[in-house]
Short mmCIF file of C-alpha atoms in Angstrom, two decimals:
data_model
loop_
_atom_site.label_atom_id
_atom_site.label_comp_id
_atom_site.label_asym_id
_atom_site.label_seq_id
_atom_site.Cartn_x
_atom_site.Cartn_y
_atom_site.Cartn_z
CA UNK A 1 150.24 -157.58 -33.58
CA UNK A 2 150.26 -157.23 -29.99
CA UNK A 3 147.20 -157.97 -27.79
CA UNK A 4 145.99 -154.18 -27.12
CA UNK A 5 146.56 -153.72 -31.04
CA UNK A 6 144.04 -156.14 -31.84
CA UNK A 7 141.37 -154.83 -28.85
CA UNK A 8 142.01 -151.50 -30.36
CA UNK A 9 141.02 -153.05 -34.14
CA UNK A 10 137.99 -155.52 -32.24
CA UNK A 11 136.71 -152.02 -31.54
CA UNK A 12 137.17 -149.95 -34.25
CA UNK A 13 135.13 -153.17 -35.75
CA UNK A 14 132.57 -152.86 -33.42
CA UNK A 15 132.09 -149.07 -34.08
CA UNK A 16 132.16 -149.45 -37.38
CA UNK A 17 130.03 -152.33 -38.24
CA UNK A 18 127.60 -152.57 -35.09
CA UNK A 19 126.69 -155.93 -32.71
CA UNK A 20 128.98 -158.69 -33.50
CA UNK A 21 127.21 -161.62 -34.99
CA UNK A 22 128.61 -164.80 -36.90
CA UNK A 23 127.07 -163.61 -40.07
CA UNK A 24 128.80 -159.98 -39.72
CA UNK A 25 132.19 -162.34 -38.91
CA UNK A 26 131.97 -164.42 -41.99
CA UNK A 27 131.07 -161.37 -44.25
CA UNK A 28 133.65 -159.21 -43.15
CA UNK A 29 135.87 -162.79 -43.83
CA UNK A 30 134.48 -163.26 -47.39
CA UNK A 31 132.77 -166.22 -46.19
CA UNK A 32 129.35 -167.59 -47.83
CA UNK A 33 126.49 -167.67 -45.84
CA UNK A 34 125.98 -170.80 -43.77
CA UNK A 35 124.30 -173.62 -45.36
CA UNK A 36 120.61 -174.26 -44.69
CA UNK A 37 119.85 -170.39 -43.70
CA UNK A 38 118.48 -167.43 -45.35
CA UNK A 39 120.66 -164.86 -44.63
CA UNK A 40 118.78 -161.48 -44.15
CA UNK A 41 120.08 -158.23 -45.04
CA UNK A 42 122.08 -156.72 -42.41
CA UNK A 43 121.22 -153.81 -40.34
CA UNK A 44 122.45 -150.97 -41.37
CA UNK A 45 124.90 -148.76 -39.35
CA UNK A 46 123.44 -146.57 -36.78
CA UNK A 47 124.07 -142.94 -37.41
CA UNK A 48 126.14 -141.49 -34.35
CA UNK A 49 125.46 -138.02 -32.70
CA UNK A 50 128.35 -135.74 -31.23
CA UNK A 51 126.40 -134.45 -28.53
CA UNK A 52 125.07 -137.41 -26.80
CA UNK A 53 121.46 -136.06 -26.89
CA UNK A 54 118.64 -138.18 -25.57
CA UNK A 55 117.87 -140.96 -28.44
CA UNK A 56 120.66 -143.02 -28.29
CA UNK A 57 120.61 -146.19 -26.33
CA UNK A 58 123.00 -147.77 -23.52
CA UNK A 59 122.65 -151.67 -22.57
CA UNK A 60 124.49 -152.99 -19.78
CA UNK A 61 128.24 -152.32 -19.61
CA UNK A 62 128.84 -152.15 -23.32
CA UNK A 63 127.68 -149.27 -25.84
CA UNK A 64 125.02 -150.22 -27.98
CA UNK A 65 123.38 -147.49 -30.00
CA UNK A 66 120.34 -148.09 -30.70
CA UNK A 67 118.75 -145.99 -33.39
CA UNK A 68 116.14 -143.94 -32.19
CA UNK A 69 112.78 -143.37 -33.76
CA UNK A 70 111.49 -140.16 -34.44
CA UNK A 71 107.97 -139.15 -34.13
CA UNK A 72 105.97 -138.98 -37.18
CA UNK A 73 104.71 -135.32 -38.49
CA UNK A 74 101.40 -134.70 -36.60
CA UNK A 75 98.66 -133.83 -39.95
CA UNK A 76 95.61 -131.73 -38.68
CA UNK A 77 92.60 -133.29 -38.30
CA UNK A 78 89.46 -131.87 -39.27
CA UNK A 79 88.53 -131.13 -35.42
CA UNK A 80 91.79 -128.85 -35.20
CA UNK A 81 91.15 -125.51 -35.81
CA UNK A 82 88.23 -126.25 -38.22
CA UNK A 83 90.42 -127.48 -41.26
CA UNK A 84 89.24 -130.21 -43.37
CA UNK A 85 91.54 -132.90 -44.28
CA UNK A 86 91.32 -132.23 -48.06
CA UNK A 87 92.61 -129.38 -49.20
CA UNK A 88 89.70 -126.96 -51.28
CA UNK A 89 90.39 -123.82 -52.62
CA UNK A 90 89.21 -120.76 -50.16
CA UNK A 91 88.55 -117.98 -52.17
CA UNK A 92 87.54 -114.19 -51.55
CA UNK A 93 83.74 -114.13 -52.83
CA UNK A 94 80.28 -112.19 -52.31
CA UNK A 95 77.18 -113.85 -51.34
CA UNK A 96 73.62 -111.35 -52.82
CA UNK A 97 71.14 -111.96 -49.71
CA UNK A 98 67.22 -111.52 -49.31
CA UNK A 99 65.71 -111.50 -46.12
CA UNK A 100 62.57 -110.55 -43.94
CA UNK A 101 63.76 -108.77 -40.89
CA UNK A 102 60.83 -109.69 -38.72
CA UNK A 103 61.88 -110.95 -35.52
CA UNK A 104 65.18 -110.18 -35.57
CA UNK A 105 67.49 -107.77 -33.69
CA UNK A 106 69.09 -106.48 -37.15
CA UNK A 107 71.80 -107.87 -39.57
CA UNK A 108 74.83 -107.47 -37.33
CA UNK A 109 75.58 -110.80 -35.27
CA UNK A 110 76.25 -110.02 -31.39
CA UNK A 111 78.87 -112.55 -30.91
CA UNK A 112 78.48 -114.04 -27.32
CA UNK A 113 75.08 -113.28 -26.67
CA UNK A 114 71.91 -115.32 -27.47
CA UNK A 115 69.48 -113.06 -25.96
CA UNK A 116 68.93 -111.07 -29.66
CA UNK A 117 68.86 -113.12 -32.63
CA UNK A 118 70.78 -111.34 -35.81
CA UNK A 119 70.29 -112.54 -39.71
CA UNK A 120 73.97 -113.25 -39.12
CA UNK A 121 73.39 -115.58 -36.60
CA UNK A 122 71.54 -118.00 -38.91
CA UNK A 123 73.68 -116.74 -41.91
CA UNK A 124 76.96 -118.04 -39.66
CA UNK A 125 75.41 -121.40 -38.93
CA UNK A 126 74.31 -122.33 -42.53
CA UNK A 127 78.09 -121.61 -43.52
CA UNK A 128 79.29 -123.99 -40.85
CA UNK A 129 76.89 -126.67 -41.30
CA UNK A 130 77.08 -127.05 -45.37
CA UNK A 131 80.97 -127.10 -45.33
CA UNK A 132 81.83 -123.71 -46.72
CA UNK A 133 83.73 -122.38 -43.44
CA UNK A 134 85.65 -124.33 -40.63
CA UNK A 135 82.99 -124.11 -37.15
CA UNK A 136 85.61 -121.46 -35.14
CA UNK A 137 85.48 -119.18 -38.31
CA UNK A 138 82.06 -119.14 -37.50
CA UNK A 139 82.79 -118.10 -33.29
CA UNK A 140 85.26 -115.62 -34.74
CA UNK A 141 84.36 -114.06 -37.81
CA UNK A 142 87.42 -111.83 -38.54
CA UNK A 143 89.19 -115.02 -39.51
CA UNK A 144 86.70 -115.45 -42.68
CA UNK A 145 87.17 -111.51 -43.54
CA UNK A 146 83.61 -111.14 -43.29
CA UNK A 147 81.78 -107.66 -43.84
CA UNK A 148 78.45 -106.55 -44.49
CA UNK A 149 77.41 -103.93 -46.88
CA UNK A 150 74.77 -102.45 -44.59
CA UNK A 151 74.29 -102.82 -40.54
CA UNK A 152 70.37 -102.93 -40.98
CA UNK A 153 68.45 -102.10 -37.96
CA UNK A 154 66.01 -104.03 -36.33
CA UNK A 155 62.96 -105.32 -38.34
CA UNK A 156 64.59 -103.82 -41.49
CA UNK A 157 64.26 -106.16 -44.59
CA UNK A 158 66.80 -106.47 -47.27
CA UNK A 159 66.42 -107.37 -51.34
CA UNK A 160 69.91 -106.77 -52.18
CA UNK A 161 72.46 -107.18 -49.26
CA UNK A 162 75.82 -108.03 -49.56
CA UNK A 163 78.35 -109.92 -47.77
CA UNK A 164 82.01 -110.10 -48.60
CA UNK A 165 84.36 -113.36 -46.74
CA UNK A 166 86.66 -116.01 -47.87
CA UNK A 167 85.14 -119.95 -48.23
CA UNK A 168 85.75 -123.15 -49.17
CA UNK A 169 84.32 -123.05 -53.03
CA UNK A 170 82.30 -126.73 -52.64
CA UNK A 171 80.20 -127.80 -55.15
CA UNK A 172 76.61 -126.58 -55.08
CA UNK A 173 77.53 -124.52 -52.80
CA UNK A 174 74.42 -121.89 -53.15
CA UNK A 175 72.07 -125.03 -52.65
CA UNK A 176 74.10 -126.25 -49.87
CA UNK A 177 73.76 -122.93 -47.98
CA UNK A 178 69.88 -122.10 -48.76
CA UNK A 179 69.41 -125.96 -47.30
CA UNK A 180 70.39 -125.05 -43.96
CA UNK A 181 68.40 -121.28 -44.09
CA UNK A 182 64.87 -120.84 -43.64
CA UNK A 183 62.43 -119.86 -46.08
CA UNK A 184 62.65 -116.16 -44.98
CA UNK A 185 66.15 -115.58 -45.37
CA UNK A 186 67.96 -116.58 -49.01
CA UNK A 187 71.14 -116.39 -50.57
CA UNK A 188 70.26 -115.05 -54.28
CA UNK A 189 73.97 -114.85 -55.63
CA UNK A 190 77.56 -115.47 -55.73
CA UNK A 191 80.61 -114.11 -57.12
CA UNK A 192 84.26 -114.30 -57.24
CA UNK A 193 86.18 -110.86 -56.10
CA UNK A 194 88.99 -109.78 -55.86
CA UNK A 195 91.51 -111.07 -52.37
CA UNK A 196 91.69 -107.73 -51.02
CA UNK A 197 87.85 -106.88 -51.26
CA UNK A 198 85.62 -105.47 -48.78
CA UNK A 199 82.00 -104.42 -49.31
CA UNK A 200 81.48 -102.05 -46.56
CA UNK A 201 84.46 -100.14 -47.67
CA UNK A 202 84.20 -100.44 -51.68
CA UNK A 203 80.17 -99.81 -51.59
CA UNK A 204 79.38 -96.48 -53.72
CA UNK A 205 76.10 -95.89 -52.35
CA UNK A 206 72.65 -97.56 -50.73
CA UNK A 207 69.64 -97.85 -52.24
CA UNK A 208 66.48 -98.38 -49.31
CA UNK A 209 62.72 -98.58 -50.23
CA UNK A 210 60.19 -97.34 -47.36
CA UNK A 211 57.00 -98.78 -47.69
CA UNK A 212 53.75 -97.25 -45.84
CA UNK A 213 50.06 -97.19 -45.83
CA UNK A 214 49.01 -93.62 -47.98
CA UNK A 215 47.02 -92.58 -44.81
CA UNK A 216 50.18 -91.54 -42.85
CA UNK A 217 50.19 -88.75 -45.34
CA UNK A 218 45.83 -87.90 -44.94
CA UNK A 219 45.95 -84.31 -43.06
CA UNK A 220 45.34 -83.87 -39.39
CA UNK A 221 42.09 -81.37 -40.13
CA UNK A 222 41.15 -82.40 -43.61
CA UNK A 223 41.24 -86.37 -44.46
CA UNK A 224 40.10 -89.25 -43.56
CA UNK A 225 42.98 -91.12 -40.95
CA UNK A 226 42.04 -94.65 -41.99
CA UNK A 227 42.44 -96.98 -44.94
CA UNK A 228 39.42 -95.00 -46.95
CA UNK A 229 42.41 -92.73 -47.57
CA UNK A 230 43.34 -92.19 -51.15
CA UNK A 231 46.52 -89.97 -51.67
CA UNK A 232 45.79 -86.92 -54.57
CA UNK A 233 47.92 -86.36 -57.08
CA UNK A 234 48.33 -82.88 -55.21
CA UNK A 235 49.66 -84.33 -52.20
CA UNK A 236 52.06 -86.78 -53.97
CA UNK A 237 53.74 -83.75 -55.55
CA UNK A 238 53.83 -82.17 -52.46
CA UNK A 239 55.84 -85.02 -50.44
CA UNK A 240 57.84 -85.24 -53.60
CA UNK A 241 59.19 -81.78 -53.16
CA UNK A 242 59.49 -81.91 -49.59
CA UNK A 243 61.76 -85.09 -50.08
CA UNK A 244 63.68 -83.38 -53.22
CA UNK A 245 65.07 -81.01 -50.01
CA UNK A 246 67.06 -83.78 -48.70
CA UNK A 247 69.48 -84.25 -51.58
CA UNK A 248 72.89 -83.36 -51.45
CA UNK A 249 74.96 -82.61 -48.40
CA UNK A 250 73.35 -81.77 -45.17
CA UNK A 251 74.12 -82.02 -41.37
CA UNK A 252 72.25 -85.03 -40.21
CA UNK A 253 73.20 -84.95 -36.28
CA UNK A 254 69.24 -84.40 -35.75
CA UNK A 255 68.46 -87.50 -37.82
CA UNK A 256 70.41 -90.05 -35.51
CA UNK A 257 71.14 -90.22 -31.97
CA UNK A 258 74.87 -89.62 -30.12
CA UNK A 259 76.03 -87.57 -32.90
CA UNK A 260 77.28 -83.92 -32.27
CA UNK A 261 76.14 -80.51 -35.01
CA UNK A 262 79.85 -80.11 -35.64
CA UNK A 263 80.94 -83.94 -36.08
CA UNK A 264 82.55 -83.95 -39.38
CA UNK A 265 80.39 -87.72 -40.08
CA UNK A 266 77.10 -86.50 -39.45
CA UNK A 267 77.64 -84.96 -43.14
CA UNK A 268 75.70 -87.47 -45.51
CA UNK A 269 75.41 -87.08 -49.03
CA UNK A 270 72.00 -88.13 -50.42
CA UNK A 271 71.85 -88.74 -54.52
CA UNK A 272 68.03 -89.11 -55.14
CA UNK A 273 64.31 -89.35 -52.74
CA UNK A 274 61.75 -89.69 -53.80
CA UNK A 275 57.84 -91.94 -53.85
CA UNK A 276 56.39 -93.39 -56.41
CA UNK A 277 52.57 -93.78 -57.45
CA UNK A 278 50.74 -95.48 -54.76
CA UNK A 279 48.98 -98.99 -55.55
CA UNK A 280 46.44 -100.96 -53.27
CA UNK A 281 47.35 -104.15 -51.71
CA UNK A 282 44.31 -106.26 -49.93
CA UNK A 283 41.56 -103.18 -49.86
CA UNK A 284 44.67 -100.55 -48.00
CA UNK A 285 46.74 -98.25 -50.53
CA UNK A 286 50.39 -98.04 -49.95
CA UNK A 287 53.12 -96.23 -51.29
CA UNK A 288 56.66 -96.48 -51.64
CA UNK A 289 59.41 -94.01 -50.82
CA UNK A 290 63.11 -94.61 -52.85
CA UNK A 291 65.97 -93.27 -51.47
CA UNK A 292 69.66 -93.44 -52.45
CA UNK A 293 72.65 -92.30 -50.82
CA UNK A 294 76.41 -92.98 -50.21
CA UNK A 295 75.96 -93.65 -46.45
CA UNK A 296 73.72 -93.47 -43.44
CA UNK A 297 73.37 -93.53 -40.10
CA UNK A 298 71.28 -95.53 -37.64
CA UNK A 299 67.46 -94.48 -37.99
CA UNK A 300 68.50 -91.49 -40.62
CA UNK A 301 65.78 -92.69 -42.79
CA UNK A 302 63.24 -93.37 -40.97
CA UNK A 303 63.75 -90.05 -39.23
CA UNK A 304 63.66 -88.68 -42.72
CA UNK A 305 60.60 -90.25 -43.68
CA UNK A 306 58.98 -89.07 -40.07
CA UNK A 307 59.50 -85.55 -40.66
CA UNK A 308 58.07 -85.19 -43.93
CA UNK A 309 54.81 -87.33 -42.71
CA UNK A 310 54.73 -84.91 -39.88
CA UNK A 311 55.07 -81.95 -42.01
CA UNK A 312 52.68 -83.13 -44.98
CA UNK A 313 49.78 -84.12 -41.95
CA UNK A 314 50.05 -80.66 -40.86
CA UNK A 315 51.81 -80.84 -37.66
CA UNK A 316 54.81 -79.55 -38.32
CA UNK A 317 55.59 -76.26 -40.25
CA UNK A 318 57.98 -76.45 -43.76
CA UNK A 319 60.63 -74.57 -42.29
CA UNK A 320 61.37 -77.10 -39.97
CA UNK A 321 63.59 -78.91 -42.46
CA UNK A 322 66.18 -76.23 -42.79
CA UNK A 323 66.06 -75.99 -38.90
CA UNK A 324 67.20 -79.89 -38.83
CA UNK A 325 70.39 -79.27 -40.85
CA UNK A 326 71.42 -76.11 -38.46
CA UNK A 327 73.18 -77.01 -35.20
CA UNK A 328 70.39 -76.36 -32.95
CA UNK A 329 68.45 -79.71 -31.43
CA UNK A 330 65.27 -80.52 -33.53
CA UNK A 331 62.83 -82.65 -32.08
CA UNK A 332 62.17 -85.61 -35.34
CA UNK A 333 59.83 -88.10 -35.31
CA UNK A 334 60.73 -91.51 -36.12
CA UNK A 335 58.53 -93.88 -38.42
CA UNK A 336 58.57 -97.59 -37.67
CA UNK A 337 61.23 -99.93 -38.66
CA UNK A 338 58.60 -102.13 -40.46
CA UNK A 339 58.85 -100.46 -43.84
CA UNK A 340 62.08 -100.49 -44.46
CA UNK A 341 64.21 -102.13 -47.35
CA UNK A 342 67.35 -102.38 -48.52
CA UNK A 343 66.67 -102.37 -52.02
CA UNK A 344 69.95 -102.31 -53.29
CA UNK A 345 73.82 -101.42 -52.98
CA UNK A 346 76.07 -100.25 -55.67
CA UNK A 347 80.05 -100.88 -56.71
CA UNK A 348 80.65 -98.42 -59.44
CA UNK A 349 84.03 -97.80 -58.60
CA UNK A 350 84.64 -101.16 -58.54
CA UNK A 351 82.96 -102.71 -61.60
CA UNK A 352 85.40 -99.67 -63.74
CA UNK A 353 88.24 -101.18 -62.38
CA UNK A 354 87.63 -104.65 -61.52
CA UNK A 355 84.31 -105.81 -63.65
CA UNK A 356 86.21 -105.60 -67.33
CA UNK A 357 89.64 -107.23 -66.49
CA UNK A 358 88.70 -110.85 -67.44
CA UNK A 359 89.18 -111.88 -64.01
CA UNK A 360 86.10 -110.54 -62.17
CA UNK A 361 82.43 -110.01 -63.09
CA UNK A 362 80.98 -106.48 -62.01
CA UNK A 363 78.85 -106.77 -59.34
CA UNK A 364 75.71 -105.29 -60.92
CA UNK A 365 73.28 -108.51 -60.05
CA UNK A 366 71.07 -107.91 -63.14
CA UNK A 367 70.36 -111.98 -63.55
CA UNK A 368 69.25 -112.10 -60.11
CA UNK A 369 66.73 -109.21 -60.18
CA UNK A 370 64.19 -111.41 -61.29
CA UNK A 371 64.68 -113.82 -57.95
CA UNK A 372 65.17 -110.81 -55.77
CA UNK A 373 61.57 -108.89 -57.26
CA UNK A 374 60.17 -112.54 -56.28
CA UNK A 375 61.39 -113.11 -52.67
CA UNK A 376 60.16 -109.05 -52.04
CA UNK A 377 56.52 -110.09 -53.16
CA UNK A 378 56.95 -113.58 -51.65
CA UNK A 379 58.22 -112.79 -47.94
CA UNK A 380 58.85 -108.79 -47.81
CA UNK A 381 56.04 -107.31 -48.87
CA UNK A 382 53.12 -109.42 -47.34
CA UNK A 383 54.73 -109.49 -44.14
CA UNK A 384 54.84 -105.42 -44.07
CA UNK A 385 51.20 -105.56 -44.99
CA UNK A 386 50.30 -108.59 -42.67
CA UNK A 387 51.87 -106.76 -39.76
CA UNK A 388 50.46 -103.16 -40.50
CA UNK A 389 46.58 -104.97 -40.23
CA UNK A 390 47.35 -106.76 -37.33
CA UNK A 391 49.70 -104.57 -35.00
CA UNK A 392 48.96 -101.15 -36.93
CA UNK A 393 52.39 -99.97 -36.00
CA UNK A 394 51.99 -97.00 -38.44
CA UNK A 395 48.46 -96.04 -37.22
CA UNK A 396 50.25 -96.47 -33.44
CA UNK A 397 52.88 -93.90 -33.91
CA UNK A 398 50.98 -91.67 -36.28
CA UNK A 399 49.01 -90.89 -32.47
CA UNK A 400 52.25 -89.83 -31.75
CA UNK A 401 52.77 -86.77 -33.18
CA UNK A 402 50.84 -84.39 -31.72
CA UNK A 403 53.46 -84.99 -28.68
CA UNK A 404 56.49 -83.93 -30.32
CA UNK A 405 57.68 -80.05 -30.19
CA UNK A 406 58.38 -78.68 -33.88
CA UNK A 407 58.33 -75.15 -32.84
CA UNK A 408 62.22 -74.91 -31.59
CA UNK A 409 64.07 -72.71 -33.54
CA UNK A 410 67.84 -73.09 -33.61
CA UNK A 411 70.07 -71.40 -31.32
CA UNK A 412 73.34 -71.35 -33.42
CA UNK A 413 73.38 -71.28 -37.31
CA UNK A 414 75.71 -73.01 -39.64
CA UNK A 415 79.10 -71.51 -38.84
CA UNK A 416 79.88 -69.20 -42.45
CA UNK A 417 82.56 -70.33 -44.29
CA UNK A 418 82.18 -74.03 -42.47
CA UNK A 419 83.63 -76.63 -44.69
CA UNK A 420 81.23 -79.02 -46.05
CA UNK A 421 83.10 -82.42 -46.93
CA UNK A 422 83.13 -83.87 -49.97
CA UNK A 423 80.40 -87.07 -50.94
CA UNK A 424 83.68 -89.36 -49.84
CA UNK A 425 84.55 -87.86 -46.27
CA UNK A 426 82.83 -89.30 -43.24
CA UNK A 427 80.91 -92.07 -45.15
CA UNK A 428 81.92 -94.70 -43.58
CA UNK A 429 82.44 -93.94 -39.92
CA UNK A 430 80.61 -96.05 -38.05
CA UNK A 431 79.19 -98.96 -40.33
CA UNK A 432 75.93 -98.01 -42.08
CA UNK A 433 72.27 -98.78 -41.04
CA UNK A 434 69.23 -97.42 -41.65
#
């Protein structure tokens, strides 16, 4: 074999078997190993790449690949995007929520601004700081699913809010969350639902309770306008039919502001009003006004409550109710905030479809009622009560009244033949509140 032959082998060697050492030489030879020396397993063969791509290695004249190592997979931490580094199950729930709406700016969190603290604001943080969400599904709350069954205004109270999102299921996690709320706001419940759930959108109907002192219904010429005032049998069966008027469909564009007679979602279907028998509470009788409905819009109850006070103290006339539902501007009083409850919110639809299956429990709450009764008597009610004696908000705007013009009569009627929607159409159009 001629010289260039065996260059042409030396390298085919070298290609094949990598560096040239003794102990490759006397291998390849079917030597032993040398005496005295452990011989260590050799290297094994670099793998070779056609293109030439950055990773391989050149030393000196002579080509020596050197095998290149490639970076490790990069596992996210717990500070990248808010995972945890064990894996829990996030699951599609519903969290039943009590709370005293007393200094705060409503239910609805204002993301970005401080100035006006929301129940969702402490809500968000308690489901950050006991582990049940990552901290940016708390700065960006679409990425939990979250919805709320009712937009409640401000001061408005709840007994039976509900909140739809998707969380980490930790252990004692109902504890976990109520540790980091305070006393004033509680979570009552949870259950599983279904992925696709949304309570804002699969909520039936409302159900708020209005509580007020029985003087705001003493007449203007006749009764006494302080907390002497006992409310007749006579006049409770007179606000009861006056409040009986407001079920079924009617145009509410007079009971809520920026809404237009012929808007198809100032329609509002309204299943039951009514008050119950008044009771006395610390030397002042109160009374409480039930009202359930599919839907409602920003101060529509409270404007519903304010005419009938106005009309039962004599300073409006009957027909004024009719006159709301036309198209013509009606001036309506509206009572304070302070009274007002979310009592409850219904999933009838739901619980046929979903509550049987084996998979789901209805969401009907009944072994929380007990809790939710407490927190009202606990936190609700002697906070309405407490604030009436000190700030008198109802006595304040009952003062009111005489100011506002009842006597308008409306310009355009109901156009004949107008469609009324259905109890489904225009329920939903722009969140509910009170």
């Amino acid at each position: 074999m001629g010289l260039p032959s065996l260059r042409a082998a030396a390298g085919a060697l070298r290609r094949a078997c990598g560096p040239w050492t003794p102990r490759v030489g006397r291998r390849l030879l079917g030597l032993p190993p040398m005496a005295g020396k452990a011989e260590a397993p050799a290297p094994p063969a670099p793998r070779q790449e056609r293109d030439g791509k950055a990773g391989s290695g050149w030393h000196g004249g002579g080509r020596v690949w050197e095998d290149a190592e490639q970076p490790a997979k990069k596992l996210k931490s717990s500070g990248e995007d808010g995972e945890q580094p064990r894996k829990l199950p996030k699951r599609k729930i519903v969290l039943l929520m009590a709370y005293s709406g007393k200094g705060y700016h409503g239910m609805q969190r204002n993301v970005g601004s401080s100035q006006f603290k929301t129940i969702e604001d402490d809500l968000v943080s308690a489901l950050v700081r006991s582990g049940c969400i990552p901290e940016n599904h708390g700065e960006d709350m679409r990425k939990m699913s979250f919805q709320r069954c009712a937009r409640t205004d401000k001061g408005v109270s709840a007994a039976g809010q509900v909140v739809s999102l998707k969380v980490w299921l930790i252990d004692d996690i109902l504890e976990k969350i109520n540790s980091h709320l305070p006393s004033h706001i509680r979570i009552l419940g949870l259950k599983r639902v279904t992925g696709g759930f949304n309570s804002k959108n699969r909520c039936d109907a409302r159900t708020y309770v209005y509580m007020l002192p029985t003087f705001a219904f003493a007449h203007k010429d006749r009764d006494a306008q302080d907390e002497t005032y006992r409310l007749s049998a006579d006049t409770l069966r007179q606000v009861n039919r006056l409040l009986a008027c407001y079920k079924g469909t009617h145009n509410f564009h007079n009971f809520t502001s920026q809404k237009g007679p012929r808007e198809p979602s100032a329609q509002r279907y309204v299943l039951d009003m009514f008050c119950e028998e008044p009771f006395e509470r610390d030397g002042m009788e109160f009374a409480v006004i039930k009202v359930k409905g599919q839907s409602f819009m920003t101060h529509q109850i409270r404007k519903m409550v304010g005419l009938v006070v106005a009309i039962v103290k004599g300073y409006a006339p009957e027909d004024v109710l009719e006159r709301s539902w036309g198209e013509a501007k009606v001036d309506v009083p509206k009572a304070p905030g302070l009274g007002l409850v979310l009592e409850r919110v219904h999933f009838e639809t739901y619980n046929r479809r979903f509550g049987g299956d084996g998979l789901h429990e209805p969401l009907d709450w009944a072994r929380e009622e007990a809790e939710a009764a407490a927190f009202k008597e606990q936190h609700i009610y002697p906070t309405i009560i407490g604030t009436e004696r000190q700030e008198r908000s109802m006595a304040q705007w009952l003062s009111t009244l005489p100011t506002h013009d009842f006597s308008a009569t409306a310009h355009a009627a109901a156009r004949p033949g107008a469609k009324v929607p259905s109890p489904q159409e225009g329920s939903e159009e722009d969140g509910v509140s009170d």
